[in-house]
Amino acid sequence: MLNDGFPLSITLTGHHVTLTPLALEDVPGLVRAASGDRSTFGWSIVPDTSEDMEVAVRRLLGERDQRCAVPFATRRSDTSEIIGMTRFLTLRWFFAREFPDAAEIGGTFLAATAPANARQYRGEVAHDDPRLRRVGVRRLDLKTDERNERSRRAIERIGGRFEGVLRNWQAAR
């Protein structure tokens, strides 16, 4: 659960991608991003119709309104085209602070057509954007299925370290 002062509408800008607060108006762009080659979505649930995407976005906005997560549309920084979505979740406070000390980046998908350099965004935005540093998030968690070699390599390229395998931590599809 989010503390009262944590920003629910923050925009984070990196070299290749910008994370903007998720909105219902993003549904058409998200559907376009989810269309085409879906082979890379094997590890994420990615709706493929406008109706299902709207349901998913409404659910994520509900999580935001309940102060449980901070969802974003992922956009190319150069064109503002929506190329996916992500969110901060599993927010944790270890000290009596306004902002979380740790957060997970997850619930992520990127369009198959997203530029290769955009695929490194998972930690790039959080690392590059001074606003996230200013709010004091000290640890970002990146999880992926242990069989998802592509994602594991991407996490390593941005400086992530393997810390272990979580067994039965969450339900599988």
JSON list of C-alpha atoms in Angstrom, two decimals:
[
{"chain": "A", "resi": 1, "resn": "MET", "atom": "CA", "xyz": [0.00, 0.00, 0.00]},
{"chain": "A", "resi": 2, "resn": "LEU", "atom": "CA", "xyz": [1.30, 3.43, -0.89]},
{"chain": "A", "resi": 3, "resn": "ASN", "atom": "CA", "xyz": [2.01, 6.08, 1.68]},
{"chain": "A", "resi": 4, "resn": "ASP", "atom": "CA", "xyz": [0.00, 9.27, 1.18]},
{"chain": "A", "resi": 5, "resn": "GLY", "atom": "CA", "xyz": [2.86, 11.31, -0.23]},
{"chain": "A", "resi": 6, "resn": "PHE", "atom": "CA", "xyz": [4.03, 8.90, -2.95]},
{"chain": "A", "resi": 7, "resn": "PRO", "atom": "CA", "xyz": [3.34, 10.36, -6.41]},
{"chain": "A", "resi": 8, "resn": "LEU", "atom": "CA", "xyz": [0.76, 8.40, -8.39]},
{"chain": "A", "resi": 9, "resn": "SER", "atom": "CA", "xyz": [1.14, 10.47, -11.55]},
{"chain": "A", "resi": 10, "resn": "ILE", "atom": "CA", "xyz": [4.88, 10.79, -11.99]},
{"chain": "A", "resi": 11, "resn": "THR", "atom": "CA", "xyz": [6.38, 10.80, -15.53]},
{"chain": "A", "resi": 12, "resn": "LEU", "atom": "CA", "xyz": [9.83, 9.20, -15.86]},
{"chain": "A", "resi": 13, "resn": "THR", "atom": "CA", "xyz": [12.02, 9.95, -18.86]},
{"chain": "A", "resi": 14, "resn": "GLY", "atom": "CA", "xyz": [15.00, 7.96, -20.07]},
{"chain": "A", "resi": 15, "resn": "HIS", "atom": "CA", "xyz": [17.09, 8.14, -23.23]},
{"chain": "A", "resi": 16, "resn": "HIS", "atom": "CA", "xyz": [14.97, 5.66, -25.17]},
{"chain": "A", "resi": 17, "resn": "VAL", "atom": "CA", "xyz": [11.65, 5.42, -23.35]},
{"chain": "A", "resi": 18, "resn": "THR", "atom": "CA", "xyz": [9.35, 7.60, -21.28]},
{"chain": "A", "resi": 19, "resn": "LEU", "atom": "CA", "xyz": [6.93, 6.21, -18.73]},
{"chain": "A", "resi": 20, "resn": "THR", "atom": "CA", "xyz": [3.72, 8.24, -18.52]},
{"chain": "A", "resi": 21, "resn": "PRO", "atom": "CA", "xyz": [0.87, 7.69, -16.06]},
{"chain": "A", "resi": 22, "resn": "LEU", "atom": "CA", "xyz": [-1.47, 5.06, -17.50]},
{"chain": "A", "resi": 23, "resn": "ALA", "atom": "CA", "xyz": [-4.86, 6.38, -18.65]},
{"chain": "A", "resi": 24, "resn": "LEU", "atom": "CA", "xyz": [-7.93, 4.95, -20.38]},
{"chain": "A", "resi": 25, "resn": "GLU", "atom": "CA", "xyz": [-7.00, 7.08, -23.39]},
{"chain": "A", "resi": 26, "resn": "ASP", "atom": "CA", "xyz": [-3.94, 4.83, -23.82]},
{"chain": "A", "resi": 27, "resn": "VAL", "atom": "CA", "xyz": [-6.04, 1.76, -24.68]},
{"chain": "A", "resi": 28, "resn": "PRO", "atom": "CA", "xyz": [-5.90, 2.16, -28.52]},
{"chain": "A", "resi": 29, "resn": "GLY", "atom": "CA", "xyz": [-2.12, 2.64, -28.42]},
{"chain": "A", "resi": 30, "resn": "LEU", "atom": "CA", "xyz": [-1.71, -0.34, -26.11]},
{"chain": "A", "resi": 31, "resn": "VAL", "atom": "CA", "xyz": [-3.80, -2.51, -28.44]},
{"chain": "A", "resi": 32, "resn": "ARG", "atom": "CA", "xyz": [-1.58, -1.44, -31.36]},
{"chain": "A", "resi": 33, "resn": "ALA", "atom": "CA", "xyz": [1.51, -2.26, -29.29]},
{"chain": "A", "resi": 34, "resn": "ALA", "atom": "CA", "xyz": [0.06, -5.68, -28.44]},
{"chain": "A", "resi": 35, "resn": "SER", "atom": "CA", "xyz": [-0.79, -6.51, -32.06]},
{"chain": "A", "resi": 36, "resn": "GLY", "atom": "CA", "xyz": [1.56, -8.26, -34.45]},
{"chain": "A", "resi": 37, "resn": "ASP", "atom": "CA", "xyz": [4.11, -10.81, -33.31]},
{"chain": "A", "resi": 38, "resn": "ARG", "atom": "CA", "xyz": [3.09, -11.96, -29.84]},
{"chain": "A", "resi": 39, "resn": "SER", "atom": "CA", "xyz": [5.83, -14.54, -29.40]},
{"chain": "A", "resi": 40, "resn": "THR", "atom": "CA", "xyz": [7.66, -12.42, -26.82]},
{"chain": "A", "resi": 41, "resn": "PHE", "atom": "CA", "xyz": [4.56, -12.21, -24.61]},
{"chain": "A", "resi": 42, "resn": "GLY", "atom": "CA", "xyz": [4.85, -15.79, -23.40]},
{"chain": "A", "resi": 43, "resn": "TRP", "atom": "CA", "xyz": [5.79, -14.60, -19.91]},
{"chain": "A", "resi": 44, "resn": "SER", "atom": "CA", "xyz": [3.18, -11.83, -19.54]},
{"chain": "A", "resi": 45, "resn": "ILE", "atom": "CA", "xyz": [-0.56, -11.60, -19.86]},
{"chain": "A", "resi": 46, "resn": "VAL", "atom": "CA", "xyz": [-1.14, -9.13, -22.70]},
{"chain": "A", "resi": 47, "resn": "PRO", "atom": "CA", "xyz": [-4.73, -8.49, -23.81]},
{"chain": "A", "resi": 48, "resn": "ASP", "atom": "CA", "xyz": [-5.21, -8.52, -27.58]},
{"chain": "A", "resi": 49, "resn": "THR", "atom": "CA", "xyz": [-8.60, -6.83, -28.01]},
{"chain": "A", "resi": 50, "resn": "SER", "atom": "CA", "xyz": [-9.77, -3.32, -27.19]},
{"chain": "A", "resi": 51, "resn": "GLU", "atom": "CA", "xyz": [-12.34, -4.68, -24.77]},
{"chain": "A", "resi": 52, "resn": "ASP", "atom": "CA", "xyz": [-9.86, -6.87, -22.89]},
{"chain": "A", "resi": 53, "resn": "MET", "atom": "CA", "xyz": [-7.23, -4.12, -22.85]},
{"chain": "A", "resi": 54, "resn": "GLU", "atom": "CA", "xyz": [-9.77, -1.68, -21.40]},
{"chain": "A", "resi": 55, "resn": "VAL", "atom": "CA", "xyz": [-10.62, -4.19, -18.67]},
{"chain": "A", "resi": 56, "resn": "ALA", "atom": "CA", "xyz": [-6.90, -4.58, -17.89]},
{"chain": "A", "resi": 57, "resn": "VAL", "atom": "CA", "xyz": [-6.28, -0.82, -17.84]},
{"chain": "A", "resi": 58, "resn": "ARG", "atom": "CA", "xyz": [-9.31, -0.24, -15.60]},
{"chain": "A", "resi": 59, "resn": "ARG", "atom": "CA", "xyz": [-7.99, -2.92, -13.21]},
{"chain": "A", "resi": 60, "resn": "LEU", "atom": "CA", "xyz": [-4.57, -1.25, -13.12]},
{"chain": "A", "resi": 61, "resn": "LEU", "atom": "CA", "xyz": [-6.14, 2.17, -12.55]},
{"chain": "A", "resi": 62, "resn": "GLY", "atom": "CA", "xyz": [-8.10, 0.60, -9.70]},
{"chain": "A", "resi": 63, "resn": "GLU", "atom": "CA", "xyz": [-4.84, -0.66, -8.19]},
{"chain": "A", "resi": 64, "resn": "ARG", "atom": "CA", "xyz": [-3.48, 2.87, -8.54]},
{"chain": "A", "resi": 65, "resn": "ASP", "atom": "CA", "xyz": [-6.58, 4.34, -6.89]},
{"chain": "A", "resi": 66, "resn": "GLN", "atom": "CA", "xyz": [-6.26, 1.81, -4.06]},
{"chain": "A", "resi": 67, "resn": "ARG", "atom": "CA", "xyz": [-2.64, 3.02, -3.78]},
{"chain": "A", "resi": 68, "resn": "CYS", "atom": "CA", "xyz": [-1.21, -0.47, -4.40]},
{"chain": "A", "resi": 69, "resn": "ALA", "atom": "CA", "xyz": [0.69, 0.18, -7.64]},
{"chain": "A", "resi": 70, "resn": "VAL", "atom": "CA", "xyz": [1.82, 2.91, -10.03]},
{"chain": "A", "resi": 71, "resn": "PRO", "atom": "CA", "xyz": [1.01, 1.88, -13.65]},
{"chain": "A", "resi": 72, "resn": "PHE", "atom": "CA", "xyz": [2.58, 3.46, -16.75]},
{"chain": "A", "resi": 73, "resn": "ALA", "atom": "CA", "xyz": [2.26, 3.49, -20.50]},
{"chain": "A", "resi": 74, "resn": "THR", "atom": "CA", "xyz": [5.70, 2.94, -22.04]},
{"chain": "A", "resi": 75, "resn": "ARG", "atom": "CA", "xyz": [6.43, 5.34, -24.90]},
{"chain": "A", "resi": 76, "resn": "ARG", "atom": "CA", "xyz": [9.30, 5.90, -27.27]},
{"chain": "A", "resi": 77, "resn": "SER", "atom": "CA", "xyz": [11.04, 9.06, -26.07]},
{"chain": "A", "resi": 78, "resn": "ASP", "atom": "CA", "xyz": [11.63, 10.25, -29.64]},
{"chain": "A", "resi": 79, "resn": "THR", "atom": "CA", "xyz": [8.06, 9.88, -30.98]},
{"chain": "A", "resi": 80, "resn": "SER", "atom": "CA", "xyz": [5.80, 9.41, -27.90]},
{"chain": "A", "resi": 81, "resn": "GLU", "atom": "CA", "xyz": [4.37, 6.26, -29.58]},
{"chain": "A", "resi": 82, "resn": "ILE", "atom": "CA", "xyz": [3.03, 3.79, -27.01]},
{"chain": "A", "resi": 83, "resn": "ILE", "atom": "CA", "xyz": [5.12, 0.62, -27.18]},
{"chain": "A", "resi": 84, "resn": "GLY", "atom": "CA", "xyz": [3.90, -1.18, -24.06]},
{"chain": "A", "resi": 85, "resn": "MET", "atom": "CA", "xyz": [3.17, -0.78, -20.38]},
{"chain": "A", "resi": 86, "resn": "THR", "atom": "CA", "xyz": [4.72, -1.45, -17.00]},
{"chain": "A", "resi": 87, "resn": "ARG", "atom": "CA", "xyz": [4.20, -0.57, -13.36]},
{"chain": "A", "resi": 88, "resn": "PHE", "atom": "CA", "xyz": [5.79, -0.18, -9.97]},
{"chain": "A", "resi": 89, "resn": "LEU", "atom": "CA", "xyz": [4.35, -2.71, -7.54]},
{"chain": "A", "resi": 90, "resn": "THR", "atom": "CA", "xyz": [5.32, -4.55, -4.37]},
{"chain": "A", "resi": 91, "resn": "LEU", "atom": "CA", "xyz": [6.19, -1.20, -2.82]},
{"chain": "A", "resi": 92, "resn": "ARG", "atom": "CA", "xyz": [7.94, -1.55, 0.52]},
{"chain": "A", "resi": 93, "resn": "TRP", "atom": "CA", "xyz": [8.80, 0.81, 3.33]},
{"chain": "A", "resi": 94, "resn": "PHE", "atom": "CA", "xyz": [11.54, -0.13, 5.78]},
{"chain": "A", "resi": 95, "resn": "PHE", "atom": "CA", "xyz": [11.73, 3.23, 7.49]},
{"chain": "A", "resi": 96, "resn": "ALA", "atom": "CA", "xyz": [9.09, 5.82, 8.37]},
{"chain": "A", "resi": 97, "resn": "ARG", "atom": "CA", "xyz": [9.48, 7.73, 5.11]},
{"chain": "A", "resi": 98, "resn": "GLU", "atom": "CA", "xyz": [7.07, 9.35, 2.69]},
{"chain": "A", "resi": 99, "resn": "PHE", "atom": "CA", "xyz": [8.41, 7.38, -0.29]},
{"chain": "A", "resi": 100, "resn": "PRO", "atom": "CA", "xyz": [9.04, 3.64, -0.60]},
{"chain": "A", "resi": 101, "resn": "ASP", "atom": "CA", "xyz": [12.51, 2.31, 0.00]},
{"chain": "A", "resi": 102, "resn": "ALA", "atom": "CA", "xyz": [12.01, -0.50, -2.51]},
{"chain": "A", "resi": 103, "resn": "ALA", "atom": "CA", "xyz": [9.76, -1.26, -5.47]},
{"chain": "A", "resi": 104, "resn": "GLU", "atom": "CA", "xyz": [9.41, -3.91, -8.11]},
{"chain": "A", "resi": 105, "resn": "ILE", "atom": "CA", "xyz": [9.20, -3.07, -11.80]},
{"chain": "A", "resi": 106, "resn": "GLY", "atom": "CA", "xyz": [6.81, -5.57, -13.34]},
{"chain": "A", "resi": 107, "resn": "GLY", "atom": "CA", "xyz": [3.62, -6.33, -15.19]},
{"chain": "A", "resi": 108, "resn": "THR", "atom": "CA", "xyz": [5.55, -5.35, -18.29]},
{"chain": "A", "resi": 109, "resn": "PHE", "atom": "CA", "xyz": [5.19, -5.88, -21.99]},
{"chain": "A", "resi": 110, "resn": "LEU", "atom": "CA", "xyz": [6.86, -4.27, -25.00]},
{"chain": "A", "resi": 111, "resn": "ALA", "atom": "CA", "xyz": [5.71, -4.37, -28.61]},
{"chain": "A", "resi": 112, "resn": "ALA", "atom": "CA", "xyz": [7.63, -6.72, -30.86]},
{"chain": "A", "resi": 113, "resn": "THR", "atom": "CA", "xyz": [8.31, -3.64, -33.01]},
{"chain": "A", "resi": 114, "resn": "ALA", "atom": "CA", "xyz": [9.89, -1.70, -30.13]},
{"chain": "A", "resi": 115, "resn": "PRO", "atom": "CA", "xyz": [13.46, -0.65, -30.93]},
{"chain": "A", "resi": 116, "resn": "ALA", "atom": "CA", "xyz": [16.11, -2.95, -29.49]},
{"chain": "A", "resi": 117, "resn": "ASN", "atom": "CA", "xyz": [17.45, -0.17, -27.26]},
{"chain": "A", "resi": 118, "resn": "ALA", "atom": "CA", "xyz": [13.97, 0.29, -25.75]},
{"chain": "A", "resi": 119, "resn": "ARG", "atom": "CA", "xyz": [14.16, -3.28, -24.48]},
{"chain": "A", "resi": 120, "resn": "GLN", "atom": "CA", "xyz": [16.76, -2.15, -21.97]},
{"chain": "A", "resi": 121, "resn": "TYR", "atom": "CA", "xyz": [14.34, 0.33, -20.43]},
{"chain": "A", "resi": 122, "resn": "ARG", "atom": "CA", "xyz": [13.35, -1.69, -17.35]},
{"chain": "A", "resi": 123, "resn": "GLY", "atom": "CA", "xyz": [16.02, -0.13, -15.21]},
{"chain": "A", "resi": 124, "resn": "GLU", "atom": "CA", "xyz": [17.15, 2.66, -17.50]},
{"chain": "A", "resi": 125, "resn": "VAL", "atom": "CA", "xyz": [14.29, 4.98, -16.69]},
{"chain": "A", "resi": 126, "resn": "ALA", "atom": "CA", "xyz": [14.50, 4.38, -12.99]},
{"chain": "A", "resi": 127, "resn": "HIS", "atom": "CA", "xyz": [18.27, 4.79, -13.05]},
{"chain": "A", "resi": 128, "resn": "ASP", "atom": "CA", "xyz": [18.38, 7.85, -15.32]},
{"chain": "A", "resi": 129, "resn": "ASP", "atom": "CA", "xyz": [15.44, 9.90, -14.16]},
{"chain": "A", "resi": 130, "resn": "PRO", "atom": "CA", "xyz": [16.37, 12.21, -11.28]},
{"chain": "A", "resi": 131, "resn": "ARG", "atom": "CA", "xyz": [12.74, 12.35, -10.10]},
{"chain": "A", "resi": 132, "resn": "LEU", "atom": "CA", "xyz": [12.82, 8.74, -8.97]},
{"chain": "A", "resi": 133, "resn": "ARG", "atom": "CA", "xyz": [16.12, 9.33, -7.18]},
{"chain": "A", "resi": 134, "resn": "ARG", "atom": "CA", "xyz": [14.60, 12.44, -5.63]},
{"chain": "A", "resi": 135, "resn": "VAL", "atom": "CA", "xyz": [11.74, 10.43, -4.14]},
{"chain": "A", "resi": 136, "resn": "GLY", "atom": "CA", "xyz": [14.35, 8.13, -2.67]},
{"chain": "A", "resi": 137, "resn": "VAL", "atom": "CA", "xyz": [13.56, 4.66, -3.96]},
{"chain": "A", "resi": 138, "resn": "ARG", "atom": "CA", "xyz": [16.71, 2.81, -2.91]},
{"chain": "A", "resi": 139, "resn": "ARG", "atom": "CA", "xyz": [16.13, -0.61, -4.43]},
{"chain": "A", "resi": 140, "resn": "LEU", "atom": "CA", "xyz": [14.40, -1.69, -7.63]},
{"chain": "A", "resi": 141, "resn": "ASP", "atom": "CA", "xyz": [13.48, -5.34, -8.04]},
{"chain": "A", "resi": 142, "resn": "LEU", "atom": "CA", "xyz": [13.32, -6.94, -11.47]},
{"chain": "A", "resi": 143, "resn": "LYS", "atom": "CA", "xyz": [11.87, -10.43, -11.61]},
{"chain": "A", "resi": 144, "resn": "THR", "atom": "CA", "xyz": [11.57, -12.75, -14.54]},
{"chain": "A", "resi": 145, "resn": "ASP", "atom": "CA", "xyz": [10.79, -16.40, -14.98]},
{"chain": "A", "resi": 146, "resn": "GLU", "atom": "CA", "xyz": [13.99, -18.40, -14.58]},
{"chain": "A", "resi": 147, "resn": "ARG", "atom": "CA", "xyz": [13.41, -19.87, -18.07]},
{"chain": "A", "resi": 148, "resn": "ASN", "atom": "CA", "xyz": [13.15, -16.42, -19.70]},
{"chain": "A", "resi": 149, "resn": "GLU", "atom": "CA", "xyz": [16.73, -16.13, -20.90]},
{"chain": "A", "resi": 150, "resn": "ARG", "atom": "CA", "xyz": [16.04, -13.07, -23.04]},
{"chain": "A", "resi": 151, "resn": "SER", "atom": "CA", "xyz": [14.77, -11.05, -20.10]},
{"chain": "A", "resi": 152, "resn": "ARG", "atom": "CA", "xyz": [17.51, -12.32, -17.79]},
{"chain": "A", "resi": 153, "resn": "ARG", "atom": "CA", "xyz": [20.18, -11.15, -20.25]},
{"chain": "A", "resi": 154, "resn": "ALA", "atom": "CA", "xyz": [18.48, -7.75, -20.59]},
{"chain": "A", "resi": 155, "resn": "ILE", "atom": "CA", "xyz": [18.43, -7.33, -16.81]},
{"chain": "A", "resi": 156, "resn": "GLU", "atom": "CA", "xyz": [22.14, -8.16, -16.64]},
{"chain": "A", "resi": 157, "resn": "ARG", "atom": "CA", "xyz": [22.93, -5.62, -19.40]},
{"chain": "A", "resi": 158, "resn": "ILE", "atom": "CA", "xyz": [21.52, -2.81, -17.27]},
{"chain": "A", "resi": 159, "resn": "GLY", "atom": "CA", "xyz": [23.48, -3.88, -14.22]},
{"chain": "A", "resi": 160, "resn": "GLY", "atom": "CA", "xyz": [21.00, -6.18, -12.52]},
{"chain": "A", "resi": 161, "resn": "ARG", "atom": "CA", "xyz": [22.38, -9.06, -10.49]},
{"chain": "A", "resi": 162, "resn": "PHE", "atom": "CA", "xyz": [20.90, -12.52, -10.13]},
{"chain": "A", "resi": 163, "resn": "GLU", "atom": "CA", "xyz": [19.91, -12.96, -6.49]},
{"chain": "A", "resi": 164, "resn": "GLY", "atom": "CA", "xyz": [18.05, -16.25, -6.57]},
{"chain": "A", "resi": 165, "resn": "VAL", "atom": "CA", "xyz": [14.99, -18.15, -7.66]},
{"chain": "A", "resi": 166, "resn": "LEU", "atom": "CA", "xyz": [11.67, -17.59, -5.90]},
{"chain": "A", "resi": 167, "resn": "ARG", "atom": "CA", "xyz": [9.72, -20.84, -5.80]},
{"chain": "A", "resi": 168, "resn": "ASN", "atom": "CA", "xyz": [5.93, -20.78, -5.57]},
{"chain": "A", "resi": 169, "resn": "TRP", "atom": "CA", "xyz": [6.03, -17.04, -4.90]},
{"chain": "A", "resi": 170, "resn": "GLN", "atom": "CA", "xyz": [3.10, -16.27, -7.19]},
{"chain": "A", "resi": 171, "resn": "ALA", "atom": "CA", "xyz": [0.53, -18.19, -9.18]},
{"chain": "A", "resi": 172, "resn": "ALA", "atom": "CA", "xyz": [1.56, -19.35, -12.64]},
{"chain": "A", "resi": 173, "resn": "ARG", "atom": "CA", "xyz": [-0.65, -19.31, -15.70]}
]
